[in-house]
Amino acid sequence: MTTRSWWGWGTVEDAVTPEERRALVERVRAVLPDADLTFHEPPDPAALDVPESRVEAGALFSTDPVDRLTHARGQAYRDVTRNLAGDLGQVPDAVARPRTEQDVVDVLDWCSGNDVSVIPFGGGTSVVGGVEPRELGRVVTLDLRHLDRVLEVDATSRAARIQAGVLGPALEEQLKPHGLTLRHFPQSFEFSTLGGWLATRAGGHYATLYTHVDDLAESLRVVTPQGISESRRLPGSGAGPSPDRLFLGSEGALGVITEAWMRLQAPPVHRAGASVRFASWERAVEAARLIAQSGLHPANCRLLDPAEAFLNAGSPSSVLVLGFESADHPVDALLARALDLCGDGEVVEGAAQRWRKSFLRMPYQRDAMAQHAMITETFETACTWDRFPELHAAVTTAATEALREVCGVGIVTCRFTHVYPDGPAPYYGIYAPGRWGSLTAQWDEIKAAVSEALLNAGGTITHHHAVGRDHMPWYTRQRPGVFGAALSGAKAALDPQGLLNPGVLTTRST
Amino acid sequence: MTTRSWWGWGTVEDAVTPEERRALVERVRAVLPDADLTFHEPPDPAALDVPESRVEAGALFSTDPVDRLTHARGQAYRDVTRNLAGDLGQVPDAVARPRTEQDVVDVLDWCSGNDVSVIPFGGGTSVVGGVEPRELGRVVTLDLRHLDRVLEVDATSRAARIQAGVLGPALEEQLKPHGLTLRHFPQSFEFSTLGGWLATRAGGHYATLYTHVDDLAESLRVVTPQGISESRRLPGSGAGPSPDRLFLGSEGALGVITEAWMRLQAPPVHRAGASVRFASWERAVEAARLIAQSGLHPANCRLLDPAEAFLNAGSPSSVLVLGFESADHPVDALLARALDLCGDGEVVEGAAQRWRKSFLRMPYQRDAMAQHAMITETFETACTWDRFPELHAAVTTAATEALREVCGVGIVTCRFTHVYPDGPAPYYGIYAPGRWGSLTAQWDEIKAAVSEALLNAGGTITHHHAVGRDHMPWYTRQRPGVFGAALSGAKAALDPQGLLNPGVLTTRST
């Protein structure tokens, strides 16, 4: 049994150990001798002044202050810093934990009848303010954790009907006896839910092909104030615009996903991998592009820039971590061809293992360092290959300038999480000394600067982190205005009172 | 220079030769000695009584009767039989051939101001009544043939900005000097347009992976009555529901696609292929499933049932036509592994070549045989592998019964055009002797029977032929009602007067 941290990432048991913390602090002190790295304990949640609920508890939901506090926001850096500062913001008035789909219908009915907003919580790992009541009236947060079963497995078509509240590990555990896997491993895997992945168009760990949850969804079941939408199980269909693609990425603003038929795969048995070091970032990017366009479809094709590789893979050069896997056929020839495409890149040992270990600890380390007033956060985008050099220069310049202005100093790192034939998904990391008491505001200033740079350089405000409330100012500029109008029209049809996650995706109906 | 047939498929020059016709008729007579195969000439179009236009010709459009006649409907069997019978139905009041995007805007503005409906025509190859004014008021048909240029090529990202009115061959010709191809080859390739493919979610010739135009679209530009929607060029994005996926499959009901950035590929240089004969249909289906789930991604994986193979590939057994291709690496090992998965299937020679030749002649032969009162038409669907045996049995039973009832006798064939990890896309052919003068009604009765069977067995009313007007009764039952409401909400926002291709996708606004 483990306990979820009330203020930071993951479980209390997996948080950084005192030794790990000491090592991290020493490492930072070596680079930033002047930084004030004083340790700050999180406040006692029992001592926090959780505002009174404005709804009456009943069979449908709890108004317990701890329940409400632990459902008040997601897991972004700015959520952690606000928690550490005891800054609660708005807290939902109640938390519903439906045990059946009918319970979900009943909660929505009740909320419609009482003009109360509804925020679907998923696993609560949003890093974009997606599950946070912000400047809203009364709010019920919907936690589907009890809807956590694989209900049906179709081994012939390799698909399963799965309830939306299931967490990653419980999902894989239920599929294992059938010899199948969803093979969807976002960094939040342990703590996020199928419904959350679908509602936010999550990206998995794999670099190419079937890695986005969009492509893994065969059909969806969604509860809306106008009734339940259930699409047919179809491997492909050209019957009008895809119903599922409207709900994928709808972030709770069009309905509550309760179930999905998901496409599964046989677990891989053939594997081959290597890490390649490059003399320059440009050559490394070129190799990643050639591999992305080769049709080799690597499972892993993660490019780390020298700073990222130094911090997390023990090498101060650009490193491309390559991996192939298959449940059906050997993949050595594919790896060999990919290595050909790396030209004069040099195979190095151990980087992939170090990277993997570091990857899993990152969110815990981010929160530990926040207690020492460090600003450690990420942001991500995608763009076409032709625009990448310019976007990368603009973003790193904007980030570096913002760090200098806001923090005096700081480091910007870059990696590619996914590569497509027509472009990469660059993922940036920020490491800078903050000022205790001002961390949230400092981060917000940096985030605004890099978001402007991303948007102006033709990128997307998010590749797989979703829009939430934090990205709304840039999202509304990025999407075509005409599409925004269509989306508002669709929302008005399904949610005429505007109660579903208001403030996300569509500007609030008034 | 070639001339488009006014009443049937393709060009006058490529229509069946007298020898080809004689051979076809003899072949049918051998199987159906009692059929009345009298030849019927198409009516003289100049002698047809094209109703007066109800709009005034101007700079924006032509009201010439021949223009209007040749834009009155698509290329389905029921379009051909109505043409042969001189049954005009409603004819558009005018045909607009914009030379610029601004012309498109102007036409839409004029139509809005004058309460006139607009039907985007594409290449006019709709087989589902998608471009036909049916029970409408005044109508202008929009023919984008002059918007036929590749405007920009980004060789680094392998993408191009292309005008929507370009036909397949002209598109490929413009890409060729750049060493790139869209590699999208629907059966209608010669006569259909990029805009039509996008608006109807067209499926290409290839069996797996990047074959649907949906996946080839990087960004779209769409003219709507509320303004122009242009999405960003992004290889991937999780910023809300995909704007492009709303317009893909919108069949002209939400806007007029004028341009798109399309993902391109290098032309393949490595190829390997084989045809495999199976002792039974069930074993052949099983092999197709295993290959679809193997991750080998064949370019071709077309399964022909014995009747289809007999008629079009010269072998009275189930035949799987396999092909692999790559621009980057040899594919012989992939073919070898696919052949392993075929178990005791037996490699046969020549079937693929015969199939290919037959495939390209099919639409011409369909129309030639319609002149002899033969009913020759296709319909298609997709379903999961677990449901396929039951769906296939239900559909062939329904088709056979309908043929017996309507025509006394007939043949039903099946092939897979595409295979997915979770299911096939079965494509059915109907061959039966009709009654001159009643062909359209006879086909409509057969079509209704098989559509009911498809829908009841869990399939989709269309895998890649689109919805149009012909599939509306089944489409509205297939799609989730809640999604239908969302789509109507989106349409009301973009096309408040309901002038865009009314009767398609959303029930007509009143």
JSON list of N, CA, C and O in Angstrom, two decimals, chain B residues 257-303:
[
{"chain": "B", "resi": 257, "resn": "ILE", "atom": "N", "xyz": [-13.01, 23.05, -49.14]},
{"chain": "B", "resi": 257, "resn": "ILE", "atom": "CA", "xyz": [-11.55, 22.92, -48.99]},
{"chain": "B", "resi": 257, "resn": "ILE", "atom": "C", "xyz": [-10.89, 23.49, -50.24]},
{"chain": "B", "resi": 257, "resn": "ILE", "atom": "O", "xyz": [-11.21, 23.08, -51.36]},
{"chain": "B", "resi": 258, "resn": "THR", "atom": "N", "xyz": [-10.02, 24.47, -50.05]},
{"chain": "B", "resi": 258, "resn": "THR", "atom": "CA", "xyz": [-9.37, 25.09, -51.23]},
{"chain": "B", "resi": 258, "resn": "THR", "atom": "C", "xyz": [-7.90, 24.72, -51.36]},
{"chain": "B", "resi": 258, "resn": "THR", "atom": "O", "xyz": [-7.36, 24.79, -52.45]},
{"chain": "B", "resi": 259, "resn": "GLU", "atom": "N", "xyz": [-7.28, 24.38, -50.24]},
{"chain": "B", "resi": 259, "resn": "GLU", "atom": "CA", "xyz": [-5.85, 24.05, -50.25]},
{"chain": "B", "resi": 259, "resn": "GLU", "atom": "C", "xyz": [-5.54, 23.11, -49.10]},
{"chain": "B", "resi": 259, "resn": "GLU", "atom": "O", "xyz": [-6.23, 23.13, -48.08]},
{"chain": "B", "resi": 260, "resn": "ALA", "atom": "N", "xyz": [-4.47, 22.36, -49.25]},
{"chain": "B", "resi": 260, "resn": "ALA", "atom": "CA", "xyz": [-3.99, 21.56, -48.12]},
{"chain": "B", "resi": 260, "resn": "ALA", "atom": "C", "xyz": [-2.49, 21.39, -48.22]},
{"chain": "B", "resi": 260, "resn": "ALA", "atom": "O", "xyz": [-1.93, 21.32, -49.32]},
{"chain": "B", "resi": 261, "resn": "TRP", "atom": "N", "xyz": [-1.84, 21.36, -47.07]},
{"chain": "B", "resi": 261, "resn": "TRP", "atom": "CA", "xyz": [-0.48, 20.87, -46.99]},
{"chain": "B", "resi": 261, "resn": "TRP", "atom": "C", "xyz": [-0.58, 19.36, -46.83]},
{"chain": "B", "resi": 261, "resn": "TRP", "atom": "O", "xyz": [-1.23, 18.87, -45.90]},
{"chain": "B", "resi": 262, "resn": "MET", "atom": "N", "xyz": [0.03, 18.63, -47.76]},
{"chain": "B", "resi": 262, "resn": "MET", "atom": "CA", "xyz": [-0.07, 17.17, -47.75]},
{"chain": "B", "resi": 262, "resn": "MET", "atom": "C", "xyz": [1.30, 16.55, -47.47]},
{"chain": "B", "resi": 262, "resn": "MET", "atom": "O", "xyz": [2.32, 17.03, -47.95]},
{"chain": "B", "resi": 263, "resn": "ARG", "atom": "N", "xyz": [1.29, 15.47, -46.72]},
{"chain": "B", "resi": 263, "resn": "ARG", "atom": "CA", "xyz": [2.53, 14.73, -46.43]},
{"chain": "B", "resi": 263, "resn": "ARG", "atom": "C", "xyz": [2.90, 13.89, -47.65]},
{"chain": "B", "resi": 263, "resn": "ARG", "atom": "O", "xyz": [2.04, 13.21, -48.20]},
{"chain": "B", "resi": 264, "resn": "LEU", "atom": "N", "xyz": [4.16, 13.95, -48.03]},
{"chain": "B", "resi": 264, "resn": "LEU", "atom": "CA", "xyz": [4.63, 13.23, -49.21]},
{"chain": "B", "resi": 264, "resn": "LEU", "atom": "C", "xyz": [5.60, 12.13, -48.82]},
{"chain": "B", "resi": 264, "resn": "LEU", "atom": "O", "xyz": [6.04, 12.05, -47.67]},
{"chain": "B", "resi": 265, "resn": "GLN", "atom": "N", "xyz": [5.94, 11.32, -49.80]},
{"chain": "B", "resi": 265, "resn": "GLN", "atom": "CA", "xyz": [6.89, 10.25, -49.56]},
{"chain": "B", "resi": 265, "resn": "GLN", "atom": "C", "xyz": [7.87, 10.18, -50.73]},
{"chain": "B", "resi": 265, "resn": "GLN", "atom": "O", "xyz": [7.58, 10.68, -51.82]},
{"chain": "B", "resi": 266, "resn": "ALA", "atom": "N", "xyz": [9.00, 9.55, -50.47]},
{"chain": "B", "resi": 266, "resn": "ALA", "atom": "CA", "xyz": [9.91, 9.26, -51.57]},
{"chain": "B", "resi": 266, "resn": "ALA", "atom": "C", "xyz": [9.33, 8.07, -52.34]},
{"chain": "B", "resi": 266, "resn": "ALA", "atom": "O", "xyz": [8.73, 7.18, -51.73]},
{"chain": "B", "resi": 267, "resn": "PRO", "atom": "N", "xyz": [9.48, 8.04, -53.64]},
{"chain": "B", "resi": 267, "resn": "PRO", "atom": "CA", "xyz": [8.92, 6.90, -54.39]},
{"chain": "B", "resi": 267, "resn": "PRO", "atom": "C", "xyz": [9.66, 5.62, -54.03]},
{"chain": "B", "resi": 267, "resn": "PRO", "atom": "O", "xyz": [10.87, 5.63, -53.83]},
{"chain": "B", "resi": 268, "resn": "PRO", "atom": "N", "xyz": [8.93, 4.52, -53.93]},
{"chain": "B", "resi": 268, "resn": "PRO", "atom": "CA", "xyz": [9.57, 3.26, -53.55]},
{"chain": "B", "resi": 268, "resn": "PRO", "atom": "C", "xyz": [10.59, 2.78, -54.59]},
{"chain": "B", "resi": 268, "resn": "PRO", "atom": "O", "xyz": [10.37, 2.96, -55.78]},
{"chain": "B", "resi": 269, "resn": "VAL", "atom": "N", "xyz": [11.67, 2.19, -54.12]},
{"chain": "B", "resi": 269, "resn": "VAL", "atom": "CA", "xyz": [12.65, 1.58, -55.04]},
{"chain": "B", "resi": 269, "resn": "VAL", "atom": "C", "xyz": [12.81, 0.09, -54.76]},
{"chain": "B", "resi": 269, "resn": "VAL", "atom": "O", "xyz": [13.25, -0.66, -55.62]},
{"chain": "B", "resi": 270, "resn": "HIS", "atom": "N", "xyz": [12.47, -0.32, -53.55]},
{"chain": "B", "resi": 270, "resn": "HIS", "atom": "CA", "xyz": [12.54, -1.74, -53.20]},
{"chain": "B", "resi": 270, "resn": "HIS", "atom": "C", "xyz": [11.13, -2.31, -53.23]},
{"chain": "B", "resi": 270, "resn": "HIS", "atom": "O", "xyz": [10.22, -1.72, -52.64]},
{"chain": "B", "resi": 271, "resn": "ARG", "atom": "N", "xyz": [10.98, -3.44, -53.89]},
{"chain": "B", "resi": 271, "resn": "ARG", "atom": "CA", "xyz": [9.65, -4.05, -54.00]},
{"chain": "B", "resi": 271, "resn": "ARG", "atom": "C", "xyz": [9.75, -5.56, -53.92]},
{"chain": "B", "resi": 271, "resn": "ARG", "atom": "O", "xyz": [10.74, -6.16, -54.38]},
{"chain": "B", "resi": 272, "resn": "ALA", "atom": "N", "xyz": [8.73, -6.18, -53.36]},
{"chain": "B", "resi": 272, "resn": "ALA", "atom": "CA", "xyz": [8.63, -7.65, -53.40]},
{"chain": "B", "resi": 272, "resn": "ALA", "atom": "C", "xyz": [7.16, -7.99, -53.28]},
{"chain": "B", "resi": 272, "resn": "ALA", "atom": "O", "xyz": [6.41, -7.33, -52.55]},
{"chain": "B", "resi": 273, "resn": "GLY", "atom": "N", "xyz": [6.73, -8.99, -54.02]},
{"chain": "B", "resi": 273, "resn": "GLY", "atom": "CA", "xyz": [5.32, -9.34, -53.97]},
{"chain": "B", "resi": 273, "resn": "GLY", "atom": "C", "xyz": [5.09, -10.79, -54.33]},
{"chain": "B", "resi": 273, "resn": "GLY", "atom": "O", "xyz": [5.96, -11.44, -54.92]},
{"chain": "B", "resi": 274, "resn": "ALA", "atom": "N", "xyz": [3.94, -11.29, -53.95]},
{"chain": "B", "resi": 274, "resn": "ALA", "atom": "CA", "xyz": [3.56, -12.66, -54.30]},
{"chain": "B", "resi": 274, "resn": "ALA", "atom": "C", "xyz": [2.05, -12.80, -54.13]},
{"chain": "B", "resi": 274, "resn": "ALA", "atom": "O", "xyz": [1.44, -12.02, -53.39]},
{"chain": "B", "resi": 275, "resn": "SER", "atom": "N", "xyz": [1.48, -13.77, -54.81]},
{"chain": "B", "resi": 275, "resn": "SER", "atom": "CA", "xyz": [0.07, -14.09, -54.61]},
{"chain": "B", "resi": 275, "resn": "SER", "atom": "C", "xyz": [-0.02, -15.49, -54.03]},
{"chain": "B", "resi": 275, "resn": "SER", "atom": "O", "xyz": [0.75, -16.37, -54.40]},
{"chain": "B", "resi": 276, "resn": "VAL", "atom": "N", "xyz": [-0.94, -15.67, -53.11]},
{"chain": "B", "resi": 276, "resn": "VAL", "atom": "CA", "xyz": [-1.03, -16.94, -52.39]},
{"chain": "B", "resi": 276, "resn": "VAL", "atom": "C", "xyz": [-2.46, -17.46, -52.51]},
{"chain": "B", "resi": 276, "resn": "VAL", "atom": "O", "xyz": [-3.42, -16.73, -52.26]},
{"chain": "B", "resi": 277, "resn": "ARG", "atom": "N", "xyz": [-2.56, -18.74, -52.89]},
{"chain": "B", "resi": 277, "resn": "ARG", "atom": "CA", "xyz": [-3.87, -19.38, -53.04]},
{"chain": "B", "resi": 277, "resn": "ARG", "atom": "C", "xyz": [-4.14, -20.22, -51.81]},
{"chain": "B", "resi": 277, "resn": "ARG", "atom": "O", "xyz": [-3.25, -20.92, -51.32]},
{"chain": "B", "resi": 278, "resn": "PHE", "atom": "N", "xyz": [-5.37, -20.18, -51.32]},
{"chain": "B", "resi": 278, "resn": "PHE", "atom": "CA", "xyz": [-5.73, -20.90, -50.09]},
{"chain": "B", "resi": 278, "resn": "PHE", "atom": "C", "xyz": [-6.78, -21.97, -50.38]},
{"chain": "B", "resi": 278, "resn": "PHE", "atom": "O", "xyz": [-7.63, -21.80, -51.27]},
{"chain": "B", "resi": 279, "resn": "ALA", "atom": "N", "xyz": [-6.73, -23.01, -49.56]},
{"chain": "B", "resi": 279, "resn": "ALA", "atom": "CA", "xyz": [-7.69, -24.11, -49.73]},
{"chain": "B", "resi": 279, "resn": "ALA", "atom": "C", "xyz": [-9.09, -23.68, -49.32]},
{"chain": "B", "resi": 279, "resn": "ALA", "atom": "O", "xyz": [-10.08, -24.22, -49.79]},
{"chain": "B", "resi": 280, "resn": "SER", "atom": "N", "xyz": [-9.17, -22.69, -48.41]},
{"chain": "B", "resi": 280, "resn": "SER", "atom": "CA", "xyz": [-10.50, -22.23, -48.01]},
{"chain": "B", "resi": 280, "resn": "SER", "atom": "C", "xyz": [-10.47, -20.73, -47.73]},
{"chain": "B", "resi": 280, "resn": "SER", "atom": "O", "xyz": [-9.43, -20.15, -47.43]},
{"chain": "B", "resi": 281, "resn": "TRP", "atom": "N", "xyz": [-11.62, -20.13, -47.83]},
{"chain": "B", "resi": 281, "resn": "TRP", "atom": "CA", "xyz": [-11.80, -18.71, -47.53]},
{"chain": "B", "resi": 281, "resn": "TRP", "atom": "C", "xyz": [-11.42, -18.41, -46.09]},
{"chain": "B", "resi": 281, "resn": "TRP", "atom": "O", "xyz": [-10.75, -17.43, -45.80]},
{"chain": "B", "resi": 282, "resn": "GLU", "atom": "N", "xyz": [-11.82, -19.29, -45.18]},
{"chain": "B", "resi": 282, "resn": "GLU", "atom": "CA", "xyz": [-11.56, -19.07, -43.76]},
{"chain": "B", "resi": 282, "resn": "GLU", "atom": "C", "xyz": [-10.05, -19.01, -43.49]},
{"chain": "B", "resi": 282, "resn": "GLU", "atom": "O", "xyz": [-9.57, -18.18, -42.72]},
{"chain": "B", "resi": 283, "resn": "ARG", "atom": "N", "xyz": [-9.30, -19.91, -44.12]},
{"chain": "B", "resi": 283, "resn": "ARG", "atom": "CA", "xyz": [-7.84, -19.88, -43.92]},
{"chain": "B", "resi": 283, "resn": "ARG", "atom": "C", "xyz": [-7.23, -18.63, -44.52]},
{"chain": "B", "resi": 283, "resn": "ARG", "atom": "O", "xyz": [-6.27, -18.07, -43.99]},
{"chain": "B", "resi": 284, "resn": "ALA", "atom": "N", "xyz": [-7.78, -18.21, -45.62]},
{"chain": "B", "resi": 284, "resn": "ALA", "atom": "CA", "xyz": [-7.27, -17.00, -46.28]},
{"chain": "B", "resi": 284, "resn": "ALA", "atom": "C", "xyz": [-7.52, -15.77, -45.39]},
{"chain": "B", "resi": 284, "resn": "ALA", "atom": "O", "xyz": [-6.65, -14.92, -45.22]},
{"chain": "B", "resi": 285, "resn": "VAL", "atom": "N", "xyz": [-8.72, -15.71, -44.80]},
{"chain": "B", "resi": 285, "resn": "VAL", "atom": "CA", "xyz": [-9.05, -14.60, -43.89]},
{"chain": "B", "resi": 285, "resn": "VAL", "atom": "C", "xyz": [-8.11, -14.61, -42.70]},
{"chain": "B", "resi": 285, "resn": "VAL", "atom": "O", "xyz": [-7.60, -13.56, -42.27]},
{"chain": "B", "resi": 286, "resn": "GLU", "atom": "N", "xyz": [-7.85, -15.79, -42.17]},
{"chain": "B", "resi": 286, "resn": "GLU", "atom": "CA", "xyz": [-6.96, -15.92, -41.02]},
{"chain": "B", "resi": 286, "resn": "GLU", "atom": "C", "xyz": [-5.55, -15.42, -41.38]},
{"chain": "B", "resi": 286, "resn": "GLU", "atom": "O", "xyz": [-4.92, -14.71, -40.60]},
{"chain": "B", "resi": 287, "resn": "ALA", "atom": "N", "xyz": [-5.08, -15.77, -42.56]},
{"chain": "B", "resi": 287, "resn": "ALA", "atom": "CA", "xyz": [-3.75, -15.30, -42.98]},
{"chain": "B", "resi": 287, "resn": "ALA", "atom": "C", "xyz": [-3.73, -13.77, -43.10]},
{"chain": "B", "resi": 287, "resn": "ALA", "atom": "O", "xyz": [-2.78, -13.11, -42.65]},
{"chain": "B", "resi": 288, "resn": "ALA", "atom": "N", "xyz": [-4.78, -13.22, -43.67]},
{"chain": "B", "resi": 288, "resn": "ALA", "atom": "CA", "xyz": [-4.86, -11.75, -43.80]},
{"chain": "B", "resi": 288, "resn": "ALA", "atom": "C", "xyz": [-4.83, -11.10, -42.42]},
{"chain": "B", "resi": 288, "resn": "ALA", "atom": "O", "xyz": [-4.16, -10.08, -42.21]},
{"chain": "B", "resi": 289, "resn": "ARG", "atom": "N", "xyz": [-5.53, -11.71, -41.48]},
{"chain": "B", "resi": 289, "resn": "ARG", "atom": "CA", "xyz": [-5.55, -11.16, -40.11]},
{"chain": "B", "resi": 289, "resn": "ARG", "atom": "C", "xyz": [-4.16, -11.21, -39.49]},
{"chain": "B", "resi": 289, "resn": "ARG", "atom": "O", "xyz": [-3.68, -10.23, -38.90]},
{"chain": "B", "resi": 290, "resn": "LEU", "atom": "N", "xyz": [-3.50, -12.36, -39.59]},
{"chain": "B", "resi": 290, "resn": "LEU", "atom": "CA", "xyz": [-2.17, -12.50, -38.99]},
{"chain": "B", "resi": 290, "resn": "LEU", "atom": "C", "xyz": [-1.19, -11.49, -39.58]},
{"chain": "B", "resi": 290, "resn": "LEU", "atom": "O", "xyz": [-0.39, -10.89, -38.87]},
{"chain": "B", "resi": 291, "resn": "ILE", "atom": "N", "xyz": [-1.28, -11.28, -40.88]},
{"chain": "B", "resi": 291, "resn": "ILE", "atom": "CA", "xyz": [-0.38, -10.32, -41.53]},
{"chain": "B", "resi": 291, "resn": "ILE", "atom": "C", "xyz": [-0.73, -8.90, -41.09]},
{"chain": "B", "resi": 291, "resn": "ILE", "atom": "O", "xyz": [0.15, -8.09, -40.80]},
{"chain": "B", "resi": 292, "resn": "ALA", "atom": "N", "xyz": [-2.02, -8.60, -40.99]},
{"chain": "B", "resi": 292, "resn": "ALA", "atom": "CA", "xyz": [-2.44, -7.27, -40.55]},
{"chain": "B", "resi": 292, "resn": "ALA", "atom": "C", "xyz": [-1.98, -6.97, -39.13]},
{"chain": "B", "resi": 292, "resn": "ALA", "atom": "O", "xyz": [-1.74, -5.82, -38.77]},
{"chain": "B", "resi": 293, "resn": "GLN", "atom": "N", "xyz": [-1.84, -8.02, -38.32]},
{"chain": "B", "resi": 293, "resn": "GLN", "atom": "CA", "xyz": [-1.46, -7.83, -36.92]},
{"chain": "B", "resi": 293, "resn": "GLN", "atom": "C", "xyz": [0.04, -8.02, -36.69]},
{"chain": "B", "resi": 293, "resn": "GLN", "atom": "O", "xyz": [0.51, -7.94, -35.56]},
{"chain": "B", "resi": 294, "resn": "SER", "atom": "N", "xyz": [0.78, -8.28, -37.76]},
{"chain": "B", "resi": 294, "resn": "SER", "atom": "CA", "xyz": [2.20, -8.63, -37.61]},
{"chain": "B", "resi": 294, "resn": "SER", "atom": "C", "xyz": [3.12, -7.42, -37.50]},
{"chain": "B", "resi": 294, "resn": "SER", "atom": "O", "xyz": [4.27, -7.56, -37.10]},
{"chain": "B", "resi": 295, "resn": "GLY", "atom": "N", "xyz": [2.63, -6.25, -37.89]},
{"chain": "B", "resi": 295, "resn": "GLY", "atom": "CA", "xyz": [3.51, -5.09, -37.95]},
{"chain": "B", "resi": 295, "resn": "GLY", "atom": "C", "xyz": [4.41, -5.10, -39.17]},
{"chain": "B", "resi": 295, "resn": "GLY", "atom": "O", "xyz": [5.38, -4.35, -39.24]},
{"chain": "B", "resi": 296, "resn": "LEU", "atom": "N", "xyz": [4.11, -5.93, -40.16]},
{"chain": "B", "resi": 296, "resn": "LEU", "atom": "CA", "xyz": [4.93, -5.96, -41.38]},
{"chain": "B", "resi": 296, "resn": "LEU", "atom": "C", "xyz": [4.52, -4.85, -42.36]},
{"chain": "B", "resi": 296, "resn": "LEU", "atom": "O", "xyz": [5.29, -4.46, -43.21]},
{"chain": "B", "resi": 297, "resn": "HIS", "atom": "N", "xyz": [3.30, -4.36, -42.22]},
{"chain": "B", "resi": 297, "resn": "HIS", "atom": "CA", "xyz": [2.80, -3.24, -43.02]},
{"chain": "B", "resi": 297, "resn": "HIS", "atom": "C", "xyz": [2.94, -3.44, -44.52]},
{"chain": "B", "resi": 297, "resn": "HIS", "atom": "O", "xyz": [3.60, -2.63, -45.20]},
{"chain": "B", "resi": 298, "resn": "PRO", "atom": "N", "xyz": [2.33, -4.47, -45.09]},
{"chain": "B", "resi": 298, "resn": "PRO", "atom": "CA", "xyz": [2.40, -4.63, -46.54]},
{"chain": "B", "resi": 298, "resn": "PRO", "atom": "C", "xyz": [1.73, -3.46, -47.26]},
{"chain": "B", "resi": 298, "resn": "PRO", "atom": "O", "xyz": [0.75, -2.89, -46.76]},
{"chain": "B", "resi": 299, "resn": "ALA", "atom": "N", "xyz": [2.27, -3.09, -48.41]},
{"chain": "B", "resi": 299, "resn": "ALA", "atom": "CA", "xyz": [1.64, -2.06, -49.24]},
{"chain": "B", "resi": 299, "resn": "ALA", "atom": "C", "xyz": [0.37, -2.64, -49.86]},
{"chain": "B", "resi": 299, "resn": "ALA", "atom": "O", "xyz": [-0.62, -1.93, -50.05]},
{"chain": "B", "resi": 300, "resn": "ASN", "atom": "N", "xyz": [0.42, -3.92, -50.15]},
{"chain": "B", "resi": 300, "resn": "ASN", "atom": "CA", "xyz": [-0.73, -4.58, -50.74]},
{"chain": "B", "resi": 300, "resn": "ASN", "atom": "C", "xyz": [-1.04, -5.83, -49.91]},
{"chain": "B", "resi": 300, "resn": "ASN", "atom": "O", "xyz": [-0.13, -6.58, -49.55]},
{"chain": "B", "resi": 301, "resn": "CYS", "atom": "N", "xyz": [-2.29, -6.03, -49.61]},
{"chain": "B", "resi": 301, "resn": "CYS", "atom": "CA", "xyz": [-2.69, -7.23, -48.87]},
{"chain": "B", "resi": 301, "resn": "CYS", "atom": "C", "xyz": [-4.17, -7.41, -49.22]},
{"chain": "B", "resi": 301, "resn": "CYS", "atom": "O", "xyz": [-5.05, -7.24, -48.40]},
{"chain": "B", "resi": 302, "resn": "ARG", "atom": "N", "xyz": [-4.40, -7.69, -50.50]},
{"chain": "B", "resi": 302, "resn": "ARG", "atom": "CA", "xyz": [-5.75, -7.69, -51.03]},
{"chain": "B", "resi": 302, "resn": "ARG", "atom": "C", "xyz": [-6.22, -9.13, -51.14]},
{"chain": "B", "resi": 302, "resn": "ARG", "atom": "O", "xyz": [-5.63, -9.93, -51.86]},
{"chain": "B", "resi": 303, "resn": "LEU", "atom": "N", "xyz": [-7.24, -9.43, -50.40]},
{"chain": "B", "resi": 303, "resn": "LEU", "atom": "CA", "xyz": [-7.77, -10.80, -50.40]},
{"chain": "B", "resi": 303, "resn": "LEU", "atom": "C", "xyz": [-8.98, -10.87, -51.34]},
{"chain": "B", "resi": 303, "resn": "LEU", "atom": "O", "xyz": [-9.91, -10.08, -51.21]}
]
